[in-house]
mmCIF file with all atom_site columns, C-alpha atoms in Angstrom:
data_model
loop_
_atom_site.group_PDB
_atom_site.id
_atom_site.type_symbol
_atom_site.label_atom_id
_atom_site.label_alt_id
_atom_site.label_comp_id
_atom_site.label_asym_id
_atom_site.label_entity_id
_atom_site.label_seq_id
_atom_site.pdbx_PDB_ins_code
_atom_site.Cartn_x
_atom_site.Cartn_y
_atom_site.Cartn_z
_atom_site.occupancy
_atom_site.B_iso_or_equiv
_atom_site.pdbx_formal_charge
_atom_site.auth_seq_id
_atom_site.auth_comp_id
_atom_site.auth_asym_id
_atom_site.auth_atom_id
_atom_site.pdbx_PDB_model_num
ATOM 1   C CA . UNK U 1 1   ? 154.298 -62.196  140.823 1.00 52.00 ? 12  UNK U CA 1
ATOM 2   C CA . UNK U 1 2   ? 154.193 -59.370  143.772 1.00 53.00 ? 13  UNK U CA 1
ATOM 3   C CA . UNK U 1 3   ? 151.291 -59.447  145.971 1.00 54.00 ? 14  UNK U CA 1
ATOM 4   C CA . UNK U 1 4   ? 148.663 -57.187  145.426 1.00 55.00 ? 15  UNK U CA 1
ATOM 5   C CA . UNK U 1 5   ? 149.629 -53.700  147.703 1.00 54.00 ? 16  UNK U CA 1
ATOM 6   C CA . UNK U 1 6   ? 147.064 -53.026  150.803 1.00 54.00 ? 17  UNK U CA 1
ATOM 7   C CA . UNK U 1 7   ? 143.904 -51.354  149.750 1.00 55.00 ? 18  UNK U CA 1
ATOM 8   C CA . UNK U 1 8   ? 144.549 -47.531  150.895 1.00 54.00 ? 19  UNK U CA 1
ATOM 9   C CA . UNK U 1 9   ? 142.226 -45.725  153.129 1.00 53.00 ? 20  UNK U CA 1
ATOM 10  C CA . UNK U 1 10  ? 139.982 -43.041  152.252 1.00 55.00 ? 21  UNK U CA 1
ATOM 11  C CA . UNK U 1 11  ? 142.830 -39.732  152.809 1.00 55.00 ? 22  UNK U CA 1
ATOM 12  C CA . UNK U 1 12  ? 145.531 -41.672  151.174 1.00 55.00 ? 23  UNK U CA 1
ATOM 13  C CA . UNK U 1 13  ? 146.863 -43.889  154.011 1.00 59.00 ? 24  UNK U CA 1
ATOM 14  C CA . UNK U 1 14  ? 147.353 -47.673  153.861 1.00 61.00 ? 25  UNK U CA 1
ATOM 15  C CA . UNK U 1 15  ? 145.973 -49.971  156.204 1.00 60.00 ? 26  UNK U CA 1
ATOM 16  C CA . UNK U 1 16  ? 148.146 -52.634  157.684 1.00 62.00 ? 27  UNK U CA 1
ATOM 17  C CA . UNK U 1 17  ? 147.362 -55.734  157.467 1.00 65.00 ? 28  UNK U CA 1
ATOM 18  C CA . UNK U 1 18  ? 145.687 -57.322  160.853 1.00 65.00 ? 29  UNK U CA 1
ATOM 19  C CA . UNK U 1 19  ? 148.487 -59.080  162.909 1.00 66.00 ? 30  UNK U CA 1
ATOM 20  C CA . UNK U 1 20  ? 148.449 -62.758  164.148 1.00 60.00 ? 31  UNK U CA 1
ATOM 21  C CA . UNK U 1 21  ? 146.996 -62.989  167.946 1.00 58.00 ? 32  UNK U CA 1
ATOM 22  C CA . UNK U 1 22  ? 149.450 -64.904  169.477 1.00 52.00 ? 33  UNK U CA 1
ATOM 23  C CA . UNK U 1 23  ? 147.227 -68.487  171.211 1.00 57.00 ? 34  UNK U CA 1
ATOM 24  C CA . UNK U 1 24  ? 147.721 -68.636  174.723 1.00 53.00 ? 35  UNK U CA 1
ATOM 25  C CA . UNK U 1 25  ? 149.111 -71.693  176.033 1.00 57.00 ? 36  UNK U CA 1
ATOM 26  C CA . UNK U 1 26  ? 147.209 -74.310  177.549 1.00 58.00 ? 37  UNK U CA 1
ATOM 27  C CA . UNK U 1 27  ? 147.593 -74.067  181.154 1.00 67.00 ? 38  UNK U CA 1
ATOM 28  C CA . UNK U 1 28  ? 149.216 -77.603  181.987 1.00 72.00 ? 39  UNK U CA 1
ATOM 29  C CA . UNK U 1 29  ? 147.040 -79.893  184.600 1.00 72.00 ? 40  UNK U CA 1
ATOM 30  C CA . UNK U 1 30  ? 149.376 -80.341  188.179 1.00 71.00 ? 41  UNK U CA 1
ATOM 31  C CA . UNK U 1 31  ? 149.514 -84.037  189.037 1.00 73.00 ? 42  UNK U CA 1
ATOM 32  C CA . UNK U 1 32  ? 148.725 -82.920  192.345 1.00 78.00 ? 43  UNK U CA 1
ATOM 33  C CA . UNK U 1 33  ? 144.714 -82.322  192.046 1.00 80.00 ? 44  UNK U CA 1
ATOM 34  C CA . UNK U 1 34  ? 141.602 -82.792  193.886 1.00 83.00 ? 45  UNK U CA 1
ATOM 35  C CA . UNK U 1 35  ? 140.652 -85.977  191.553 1.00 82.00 ? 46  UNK U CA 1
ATOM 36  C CA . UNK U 1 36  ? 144.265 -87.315  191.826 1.00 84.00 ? 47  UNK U CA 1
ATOM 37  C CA . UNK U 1 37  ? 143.981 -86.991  195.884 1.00 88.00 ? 48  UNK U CA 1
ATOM 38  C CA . UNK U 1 38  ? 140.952 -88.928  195.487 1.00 87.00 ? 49  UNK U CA 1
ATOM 39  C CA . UNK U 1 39  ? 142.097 -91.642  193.397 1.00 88.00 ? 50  UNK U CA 1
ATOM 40  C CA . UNK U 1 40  ? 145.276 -91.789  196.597 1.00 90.00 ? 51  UNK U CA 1
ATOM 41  C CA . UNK U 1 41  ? 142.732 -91.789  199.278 1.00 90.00 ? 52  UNK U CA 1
ATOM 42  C CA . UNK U 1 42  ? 141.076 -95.440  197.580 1.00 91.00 ? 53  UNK U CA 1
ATOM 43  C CA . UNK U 1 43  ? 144.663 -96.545  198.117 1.00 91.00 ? 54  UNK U CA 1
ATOM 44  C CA . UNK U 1 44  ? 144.708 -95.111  201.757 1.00 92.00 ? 55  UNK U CA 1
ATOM 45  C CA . UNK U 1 45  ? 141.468 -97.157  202.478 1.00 94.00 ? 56  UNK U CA 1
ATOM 46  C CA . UNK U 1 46  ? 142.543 -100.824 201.096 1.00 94.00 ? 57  UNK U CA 1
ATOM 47  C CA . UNK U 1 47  ? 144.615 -101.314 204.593 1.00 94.00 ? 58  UNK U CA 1
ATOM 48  C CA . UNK U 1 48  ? 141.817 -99.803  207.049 1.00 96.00 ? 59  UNK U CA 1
ATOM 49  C CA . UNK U 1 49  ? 138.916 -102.196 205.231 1.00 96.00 ? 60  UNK U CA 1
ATOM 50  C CA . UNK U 1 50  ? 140.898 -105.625 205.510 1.00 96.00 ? 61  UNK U CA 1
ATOM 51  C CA . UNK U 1 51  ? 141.700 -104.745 208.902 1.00 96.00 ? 62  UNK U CA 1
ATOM 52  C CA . UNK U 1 52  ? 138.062 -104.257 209.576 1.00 95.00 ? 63  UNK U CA 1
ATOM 53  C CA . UNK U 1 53  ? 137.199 -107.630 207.567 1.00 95.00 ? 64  UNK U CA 1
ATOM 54  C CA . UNK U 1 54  ? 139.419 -109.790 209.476 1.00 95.00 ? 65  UNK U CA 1
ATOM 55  C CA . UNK U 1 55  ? 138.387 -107.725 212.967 1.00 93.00 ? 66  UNK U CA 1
ATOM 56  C CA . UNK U 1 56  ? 136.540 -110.370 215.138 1.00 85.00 ? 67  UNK U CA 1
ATOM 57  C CA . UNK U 1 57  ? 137.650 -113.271 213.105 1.00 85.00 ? 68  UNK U CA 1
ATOM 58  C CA . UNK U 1 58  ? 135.376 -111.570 209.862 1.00 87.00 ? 69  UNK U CA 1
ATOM 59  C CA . UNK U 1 59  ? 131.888 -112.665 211.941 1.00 85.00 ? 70  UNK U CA 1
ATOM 60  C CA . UNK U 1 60  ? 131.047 -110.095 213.774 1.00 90.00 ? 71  UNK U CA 1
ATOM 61  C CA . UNK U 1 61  ? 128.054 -107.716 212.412 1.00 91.00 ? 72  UNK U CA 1
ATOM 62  C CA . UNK U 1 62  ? 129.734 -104.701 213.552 1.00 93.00 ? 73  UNK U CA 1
ATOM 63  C CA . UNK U 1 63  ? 132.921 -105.216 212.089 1.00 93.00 ? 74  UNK U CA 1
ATOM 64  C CA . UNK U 1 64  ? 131.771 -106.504 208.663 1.00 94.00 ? 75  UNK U CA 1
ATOM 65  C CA . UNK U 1 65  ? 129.133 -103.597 208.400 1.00 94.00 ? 76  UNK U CA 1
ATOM 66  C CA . UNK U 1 66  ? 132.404 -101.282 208.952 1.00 95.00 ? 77  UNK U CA 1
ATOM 67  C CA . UNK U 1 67  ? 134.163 -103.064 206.299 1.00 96.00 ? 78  UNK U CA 1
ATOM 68  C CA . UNK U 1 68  ? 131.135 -102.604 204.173 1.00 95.00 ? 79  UNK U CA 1
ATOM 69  C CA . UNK U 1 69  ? 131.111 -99.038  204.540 1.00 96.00 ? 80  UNK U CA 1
ATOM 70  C CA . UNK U 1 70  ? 134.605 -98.470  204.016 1.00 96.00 ? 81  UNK U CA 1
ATOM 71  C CA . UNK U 1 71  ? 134.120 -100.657 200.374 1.00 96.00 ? 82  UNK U CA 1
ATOM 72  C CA . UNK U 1 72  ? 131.729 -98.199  200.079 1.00 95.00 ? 83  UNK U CA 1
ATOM 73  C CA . UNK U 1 73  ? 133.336 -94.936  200.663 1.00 94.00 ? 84  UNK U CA 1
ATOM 74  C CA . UNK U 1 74  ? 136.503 -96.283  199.013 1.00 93.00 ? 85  UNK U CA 1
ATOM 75  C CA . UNK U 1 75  ? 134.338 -97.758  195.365 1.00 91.00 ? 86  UNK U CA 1
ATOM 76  C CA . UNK U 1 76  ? 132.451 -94.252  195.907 1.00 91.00 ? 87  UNK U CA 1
ATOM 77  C CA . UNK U 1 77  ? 135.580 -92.417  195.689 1.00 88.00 ? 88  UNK U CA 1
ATOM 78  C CA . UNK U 1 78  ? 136.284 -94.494  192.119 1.00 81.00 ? 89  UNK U CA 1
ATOM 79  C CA . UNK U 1 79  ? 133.039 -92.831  191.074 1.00 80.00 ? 90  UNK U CA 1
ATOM 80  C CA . UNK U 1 80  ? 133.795 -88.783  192.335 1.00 86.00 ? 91  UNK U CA 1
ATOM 81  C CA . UNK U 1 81  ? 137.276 -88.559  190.794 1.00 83.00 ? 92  UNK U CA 1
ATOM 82  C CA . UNK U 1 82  ? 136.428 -89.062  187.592 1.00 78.00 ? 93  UNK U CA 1
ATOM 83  C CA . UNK U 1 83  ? 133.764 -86.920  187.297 1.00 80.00 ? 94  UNK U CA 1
ATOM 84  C CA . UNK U 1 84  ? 135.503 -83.974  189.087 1.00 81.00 ? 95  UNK U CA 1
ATOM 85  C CA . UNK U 1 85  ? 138.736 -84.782  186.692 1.00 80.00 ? 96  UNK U CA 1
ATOM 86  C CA . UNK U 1 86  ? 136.409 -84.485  183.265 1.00 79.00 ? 97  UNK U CA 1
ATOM 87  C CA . UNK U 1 87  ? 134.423 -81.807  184.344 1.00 80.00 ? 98  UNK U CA 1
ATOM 88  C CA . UNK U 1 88  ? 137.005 -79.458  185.953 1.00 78.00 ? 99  UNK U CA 1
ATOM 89  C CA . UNK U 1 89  ? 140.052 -80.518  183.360 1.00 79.00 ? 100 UNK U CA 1
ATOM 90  C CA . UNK U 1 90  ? 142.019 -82.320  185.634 1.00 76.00 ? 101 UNK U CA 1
ATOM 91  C CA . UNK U 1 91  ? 142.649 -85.231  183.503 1.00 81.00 ? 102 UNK U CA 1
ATOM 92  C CA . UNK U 1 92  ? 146.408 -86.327  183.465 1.00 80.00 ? 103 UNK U CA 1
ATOM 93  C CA . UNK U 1 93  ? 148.297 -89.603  182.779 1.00 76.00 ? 104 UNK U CA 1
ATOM 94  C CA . UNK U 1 94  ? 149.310 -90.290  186.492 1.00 78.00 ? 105 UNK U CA 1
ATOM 95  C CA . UNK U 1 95  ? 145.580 -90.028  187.085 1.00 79.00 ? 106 UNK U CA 1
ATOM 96  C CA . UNK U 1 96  ? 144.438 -92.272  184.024 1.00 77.00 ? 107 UNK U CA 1
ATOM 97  C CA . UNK U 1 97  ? 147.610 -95.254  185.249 1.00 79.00 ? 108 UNK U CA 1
ATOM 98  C CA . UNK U 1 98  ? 146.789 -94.496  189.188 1.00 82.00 ? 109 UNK U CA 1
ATOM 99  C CA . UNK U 1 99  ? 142.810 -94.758  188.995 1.00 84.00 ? 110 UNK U CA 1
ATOM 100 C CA . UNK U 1 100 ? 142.448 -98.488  187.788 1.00 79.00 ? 111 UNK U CA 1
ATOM 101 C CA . UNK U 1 101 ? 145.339 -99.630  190.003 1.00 84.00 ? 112 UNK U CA 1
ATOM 102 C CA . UNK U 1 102 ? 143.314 -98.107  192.852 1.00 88.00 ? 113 UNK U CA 1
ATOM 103 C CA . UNK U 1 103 ? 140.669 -99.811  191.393 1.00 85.00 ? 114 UNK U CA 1
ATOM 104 C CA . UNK U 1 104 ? 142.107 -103.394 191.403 1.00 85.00 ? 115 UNK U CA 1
ATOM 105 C CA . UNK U 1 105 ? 143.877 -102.691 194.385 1.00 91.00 ? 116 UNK U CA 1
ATOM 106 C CA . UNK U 1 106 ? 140.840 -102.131 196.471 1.00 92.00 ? 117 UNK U CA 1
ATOM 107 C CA . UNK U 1 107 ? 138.339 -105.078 194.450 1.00 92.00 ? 118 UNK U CA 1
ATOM 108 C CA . UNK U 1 108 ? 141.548 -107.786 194.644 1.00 93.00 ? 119 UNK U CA 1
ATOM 109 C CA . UNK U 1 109 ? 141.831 -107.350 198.394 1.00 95.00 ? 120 UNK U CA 1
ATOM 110 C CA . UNK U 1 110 ? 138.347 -107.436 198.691 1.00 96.00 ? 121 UNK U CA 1
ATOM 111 C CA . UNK U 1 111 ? 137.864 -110.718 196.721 1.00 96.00 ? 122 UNK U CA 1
ATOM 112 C CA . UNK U 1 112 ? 141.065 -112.508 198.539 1.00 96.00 ? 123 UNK U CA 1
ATOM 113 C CA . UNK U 1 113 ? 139.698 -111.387 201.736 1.00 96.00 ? 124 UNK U CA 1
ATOM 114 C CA . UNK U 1 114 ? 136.620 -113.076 201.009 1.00 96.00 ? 125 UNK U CA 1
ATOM 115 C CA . UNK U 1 115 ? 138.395 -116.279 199.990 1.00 96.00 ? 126 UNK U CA 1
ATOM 116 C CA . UNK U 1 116 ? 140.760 -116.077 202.850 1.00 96.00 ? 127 UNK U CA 1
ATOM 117 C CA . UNK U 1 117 ? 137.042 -116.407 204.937 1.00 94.00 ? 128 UNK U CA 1
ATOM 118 C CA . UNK U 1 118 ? 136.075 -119.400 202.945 1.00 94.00 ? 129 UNK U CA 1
ATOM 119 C CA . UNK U 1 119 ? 132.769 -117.053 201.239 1.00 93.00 ? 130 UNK U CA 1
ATOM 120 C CA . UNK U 1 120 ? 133.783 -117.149 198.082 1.00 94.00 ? 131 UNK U CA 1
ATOM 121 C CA . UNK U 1 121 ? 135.783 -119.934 195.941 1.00 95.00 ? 132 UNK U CA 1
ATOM 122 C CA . UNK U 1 122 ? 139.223 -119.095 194.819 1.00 96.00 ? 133 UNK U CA 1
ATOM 123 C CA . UNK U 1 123 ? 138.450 -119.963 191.463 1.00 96.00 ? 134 UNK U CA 1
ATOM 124 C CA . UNK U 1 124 ? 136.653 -116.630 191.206 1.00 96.00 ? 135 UNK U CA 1
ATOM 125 C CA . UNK U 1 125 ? 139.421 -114.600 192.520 1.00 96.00 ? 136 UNK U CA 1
ATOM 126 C CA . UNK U 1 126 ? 142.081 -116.349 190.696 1.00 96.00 ? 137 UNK U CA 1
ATOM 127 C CA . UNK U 1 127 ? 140.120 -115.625 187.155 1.00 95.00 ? 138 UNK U CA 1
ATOM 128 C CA . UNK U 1 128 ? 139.591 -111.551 188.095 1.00 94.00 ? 139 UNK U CA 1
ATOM 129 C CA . UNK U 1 129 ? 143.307 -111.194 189.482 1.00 93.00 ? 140 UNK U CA 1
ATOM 130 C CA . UNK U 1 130 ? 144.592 -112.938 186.101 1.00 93.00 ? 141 UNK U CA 1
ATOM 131 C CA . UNK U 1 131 ? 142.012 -110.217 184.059 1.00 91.00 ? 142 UNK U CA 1
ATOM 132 C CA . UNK U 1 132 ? 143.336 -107.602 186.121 1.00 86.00 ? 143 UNK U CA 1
ATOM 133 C CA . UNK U 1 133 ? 146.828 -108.501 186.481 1.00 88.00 ? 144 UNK U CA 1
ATOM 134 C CA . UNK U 1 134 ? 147.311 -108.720 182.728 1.00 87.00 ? 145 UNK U CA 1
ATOM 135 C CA . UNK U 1 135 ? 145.052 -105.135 181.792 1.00 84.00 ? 146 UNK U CA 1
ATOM 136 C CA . UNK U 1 136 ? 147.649 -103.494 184.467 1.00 79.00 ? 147 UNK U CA 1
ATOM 137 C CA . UNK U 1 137 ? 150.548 -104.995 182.529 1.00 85.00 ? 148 UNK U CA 1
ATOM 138 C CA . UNK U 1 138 ? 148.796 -104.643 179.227 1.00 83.00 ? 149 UNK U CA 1
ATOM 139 C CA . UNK U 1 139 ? 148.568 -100.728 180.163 1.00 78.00 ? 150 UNK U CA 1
ATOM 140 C CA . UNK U 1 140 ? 152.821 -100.684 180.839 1.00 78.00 ? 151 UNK U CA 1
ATOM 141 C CA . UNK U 1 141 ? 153.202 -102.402 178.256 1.00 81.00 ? 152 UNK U CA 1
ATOM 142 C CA . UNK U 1 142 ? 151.659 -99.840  175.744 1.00 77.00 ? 153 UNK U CA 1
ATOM 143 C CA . UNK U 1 143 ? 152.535 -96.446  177.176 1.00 73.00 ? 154 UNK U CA 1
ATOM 144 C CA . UNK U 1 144 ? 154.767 -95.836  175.251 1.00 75.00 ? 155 UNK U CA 1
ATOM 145 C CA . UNK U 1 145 ? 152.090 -95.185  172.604 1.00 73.00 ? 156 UNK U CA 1
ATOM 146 C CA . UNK U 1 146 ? 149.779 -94.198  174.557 1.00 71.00 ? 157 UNK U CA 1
ATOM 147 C CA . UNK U 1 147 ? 147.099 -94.746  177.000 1.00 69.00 ? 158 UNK U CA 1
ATOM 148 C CA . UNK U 1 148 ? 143.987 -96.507  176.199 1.00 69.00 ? 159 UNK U CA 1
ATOM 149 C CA . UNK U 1 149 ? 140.943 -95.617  178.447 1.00 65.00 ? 160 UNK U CA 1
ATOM 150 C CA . UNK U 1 150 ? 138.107 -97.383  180.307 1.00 67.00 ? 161 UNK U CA 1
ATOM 151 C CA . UNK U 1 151 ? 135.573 -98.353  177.890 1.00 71.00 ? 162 UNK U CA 1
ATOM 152 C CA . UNK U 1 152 ? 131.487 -98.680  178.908 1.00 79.00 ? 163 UNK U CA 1
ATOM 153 C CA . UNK U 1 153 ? 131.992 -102.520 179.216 1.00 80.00 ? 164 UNK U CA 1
ATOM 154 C CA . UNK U 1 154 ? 135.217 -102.058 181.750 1.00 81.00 ? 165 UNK U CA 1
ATOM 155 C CA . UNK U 1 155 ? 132.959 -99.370  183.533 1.00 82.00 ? 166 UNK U CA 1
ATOM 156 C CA . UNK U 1 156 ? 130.213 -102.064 183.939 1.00 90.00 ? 167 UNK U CA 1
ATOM 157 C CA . UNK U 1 157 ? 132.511 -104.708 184.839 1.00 90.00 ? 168 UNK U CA 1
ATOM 158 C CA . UNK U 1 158 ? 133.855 -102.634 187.748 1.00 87.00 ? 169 UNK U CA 1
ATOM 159 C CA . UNK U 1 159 ? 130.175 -101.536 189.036 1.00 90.00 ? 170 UNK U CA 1
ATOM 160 C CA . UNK U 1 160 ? 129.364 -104.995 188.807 1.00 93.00 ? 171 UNK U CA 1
ATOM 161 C CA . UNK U 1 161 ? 132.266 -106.252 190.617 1.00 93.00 ? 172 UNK U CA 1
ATOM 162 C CA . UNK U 1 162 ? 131.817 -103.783 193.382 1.00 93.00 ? 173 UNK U CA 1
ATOM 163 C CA . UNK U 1 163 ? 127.770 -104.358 193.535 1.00 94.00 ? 174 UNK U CA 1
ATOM 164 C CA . UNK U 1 164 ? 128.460 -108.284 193.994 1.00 95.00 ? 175 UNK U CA 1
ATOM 165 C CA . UNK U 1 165 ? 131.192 -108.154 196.623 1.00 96.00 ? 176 UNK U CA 1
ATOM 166 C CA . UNK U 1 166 ? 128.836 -105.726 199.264 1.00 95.00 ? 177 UNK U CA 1
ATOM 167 C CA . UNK U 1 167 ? 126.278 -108.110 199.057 1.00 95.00 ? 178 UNK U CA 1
ATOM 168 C CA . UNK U 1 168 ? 128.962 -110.626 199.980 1.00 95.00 ? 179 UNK U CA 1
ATOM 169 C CA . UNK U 1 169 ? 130.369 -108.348 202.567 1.00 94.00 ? 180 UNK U CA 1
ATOM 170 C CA . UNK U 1 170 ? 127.370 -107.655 204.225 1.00 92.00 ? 181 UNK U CA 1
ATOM 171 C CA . UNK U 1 171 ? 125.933 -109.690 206.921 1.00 87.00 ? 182 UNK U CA 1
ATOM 172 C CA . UNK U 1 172 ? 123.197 -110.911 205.160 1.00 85.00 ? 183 UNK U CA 1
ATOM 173 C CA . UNK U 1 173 ? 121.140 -113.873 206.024 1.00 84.00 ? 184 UNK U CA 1
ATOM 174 C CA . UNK U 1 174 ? 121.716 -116.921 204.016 1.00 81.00 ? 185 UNK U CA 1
ATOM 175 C CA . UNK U 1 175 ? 118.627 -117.030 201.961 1.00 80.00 ? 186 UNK U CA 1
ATOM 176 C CA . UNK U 1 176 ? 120.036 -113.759 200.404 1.00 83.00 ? 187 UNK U CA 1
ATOM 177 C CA . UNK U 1 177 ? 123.022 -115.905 199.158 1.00 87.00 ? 188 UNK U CA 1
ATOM 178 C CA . UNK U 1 178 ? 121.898 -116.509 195.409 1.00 91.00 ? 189 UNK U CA 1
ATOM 179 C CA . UNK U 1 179 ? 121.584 -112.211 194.968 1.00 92.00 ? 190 UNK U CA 1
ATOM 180 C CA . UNK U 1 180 ? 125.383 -112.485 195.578 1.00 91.00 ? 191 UNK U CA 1
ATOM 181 C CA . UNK U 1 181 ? 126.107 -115.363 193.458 1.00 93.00 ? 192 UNK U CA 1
ATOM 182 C CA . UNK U 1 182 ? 123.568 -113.742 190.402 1.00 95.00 ? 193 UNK U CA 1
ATOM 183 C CA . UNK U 1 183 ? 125.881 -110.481 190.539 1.00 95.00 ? 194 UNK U CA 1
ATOM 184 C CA . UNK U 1 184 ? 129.300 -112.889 191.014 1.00 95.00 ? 195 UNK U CA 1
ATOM 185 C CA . UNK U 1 185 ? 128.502 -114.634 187.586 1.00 95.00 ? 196 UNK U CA 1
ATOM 186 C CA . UNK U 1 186 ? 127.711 -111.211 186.218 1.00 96.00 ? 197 UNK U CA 1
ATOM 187 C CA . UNK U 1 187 ? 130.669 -109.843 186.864 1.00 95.00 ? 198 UNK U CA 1
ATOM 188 C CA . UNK U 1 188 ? 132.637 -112.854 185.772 1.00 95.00 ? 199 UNK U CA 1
ATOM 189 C CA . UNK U 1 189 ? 131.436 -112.663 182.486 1.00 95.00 ? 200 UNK U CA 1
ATOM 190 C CA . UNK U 1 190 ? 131.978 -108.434 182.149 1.00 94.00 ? 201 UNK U CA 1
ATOM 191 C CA . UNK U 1 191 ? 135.593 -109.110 183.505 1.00 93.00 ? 202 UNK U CA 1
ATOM 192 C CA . UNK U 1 192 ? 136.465 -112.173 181.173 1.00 93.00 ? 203 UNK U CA 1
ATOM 193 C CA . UNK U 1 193 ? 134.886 -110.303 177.851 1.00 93.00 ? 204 UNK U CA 1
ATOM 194 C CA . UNK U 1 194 ? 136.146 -106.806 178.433 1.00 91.00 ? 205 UNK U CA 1
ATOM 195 C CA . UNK U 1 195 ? 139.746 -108.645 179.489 1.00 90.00 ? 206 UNK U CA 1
ATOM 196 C CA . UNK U 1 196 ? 140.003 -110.000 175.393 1.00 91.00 ? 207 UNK U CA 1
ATOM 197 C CA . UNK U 1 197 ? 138.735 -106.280 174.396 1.00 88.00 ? 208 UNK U CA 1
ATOM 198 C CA . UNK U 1 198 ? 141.378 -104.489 176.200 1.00 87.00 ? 209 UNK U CA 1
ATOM 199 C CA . UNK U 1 199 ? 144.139 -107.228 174.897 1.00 88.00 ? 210 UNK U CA 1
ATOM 200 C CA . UNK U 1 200 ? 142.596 -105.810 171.103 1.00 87.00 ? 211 UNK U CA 1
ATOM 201 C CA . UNK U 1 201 ? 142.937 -102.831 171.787 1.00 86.00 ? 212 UNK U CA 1
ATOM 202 C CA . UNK U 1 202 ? 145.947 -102.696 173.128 1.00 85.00 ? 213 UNK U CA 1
ATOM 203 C CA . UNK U 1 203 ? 147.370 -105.240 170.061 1.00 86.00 ? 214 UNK U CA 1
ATOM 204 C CA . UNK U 1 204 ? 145.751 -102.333 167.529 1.00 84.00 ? 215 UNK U CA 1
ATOM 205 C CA . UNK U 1 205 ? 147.754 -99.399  169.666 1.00 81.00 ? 216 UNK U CA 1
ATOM 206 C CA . UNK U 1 206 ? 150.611 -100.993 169.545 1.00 79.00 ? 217 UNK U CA 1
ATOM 207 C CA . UNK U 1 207 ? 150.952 -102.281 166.267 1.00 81.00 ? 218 UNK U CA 1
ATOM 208 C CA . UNK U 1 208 ? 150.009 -98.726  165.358 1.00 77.00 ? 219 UNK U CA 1
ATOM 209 C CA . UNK U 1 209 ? 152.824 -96.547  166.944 1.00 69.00 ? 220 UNK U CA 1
ATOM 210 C CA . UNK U 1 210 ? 155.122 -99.386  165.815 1.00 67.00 ? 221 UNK U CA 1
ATOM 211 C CA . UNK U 1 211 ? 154.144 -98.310  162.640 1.00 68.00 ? 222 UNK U CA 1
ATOM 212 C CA . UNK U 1 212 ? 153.925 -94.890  162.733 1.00 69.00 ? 223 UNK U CA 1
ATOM 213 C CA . UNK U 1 213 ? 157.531 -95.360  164.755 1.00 61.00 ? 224 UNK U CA 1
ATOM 214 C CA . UNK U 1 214 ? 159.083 -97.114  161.363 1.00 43.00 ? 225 UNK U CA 1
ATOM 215 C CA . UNK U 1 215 ? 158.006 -94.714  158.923 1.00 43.00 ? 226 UNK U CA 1
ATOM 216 C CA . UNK U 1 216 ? 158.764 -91.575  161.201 1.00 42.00 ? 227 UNK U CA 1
#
């Protein structure tokens, strides 16, 4: 069966049918962006804050207020690049690999360092480097179908991390020591329970595009 001819115009004349409006493409998102620059410049600060930790053999107030406030530009920085990359569309994959490793980069030297001092037991870095160490891996390791992002517990984890280790890193008196030690055990619990959801997750995405890889 034909399909039914346009309806003609009043005068005789056929209309034609509306054409298709072609879609723009989507603009794509440079790797080279304000947030990205960001997330580098938390990499750029890692070196400059252990060499102001271990400046005047890690004792002096000057020297571990300036580490303090570099752990605090640098875990500020964490904060700022993701909200400029969501709310000006700067989101890319080299941003969503780079930002945790800046991340761990800048909370694992911060946690050795503190070891290396003899302020915090080694048994605490050893179980967040493990966590961390295997996410990073765990990321690699599914990429290939994809990349899973930070959840509200892994978000906590990392705000809880950060808010223990300035208390450690300031020069506090010792009766403050139990405010460090309350937000330690905090973190240690975020870090050990969101480590077994991210190794879920990342089971379920992988077993996933496996699948969807065999029947494709």
């Amino acid at each position: 069966m034909s399909a039914a001819p346009s309806e003609p115009a009043e005068g005789g004349t056929e209309v034609p049918p509306p054409r298709p409006v072609a879609q723009p493409e989507p603009t794509p998102v440079p790797t080279l962006n304000v947030a990205n620059l960001l997330t580098l410049s938390r990499l750029v600060l890692v070196p400059l804050f252990i060499a102001a930790l271990f400046a005047g053999d890690g004792t002096e107030t000057f020297w571990r207020a300036t580490a303090t406030a570099l752990f605090a530009v640098a875990s500020f920085t964490d904060q700022v690049d993701g909200w400029v990359a969501r709310k000006y569309g700067l989101i890319t994959d080299f941003g969503k690999i780079a930002d945790p490793i800046a991340d761990k980069a800048l909370i694992g030297a911060a946690l050795v360092g503190l070891s290396v001092l003899g302020e915090l037991g080694w048994w605490v870095t050893i179980v967040i480097a493990v966590r961390e160490i295997g996410v990073t891996l765990l990321r690699f390791w599914v990429i290939r179908h994809g990349v899973i992002p930070a959840s509200r517990g892994g978000k906590a984890k990392t705000m809880a991390q950060i808010a223990a280790i300035t208390v450690y890193l300031l020069p506090l008196p010792a009766s403050a020591n139990f405010v460090g030690w309350a937000l330690m055990g905090l973190a240690l619990v975020l870090t050990v329970v969101t480590g077994v959801d991210y190794l879920v997750r990342a089971l379920k995405l992988r077993a996933l595009g496996d699948r969807t890889g065999t029947t494709s």
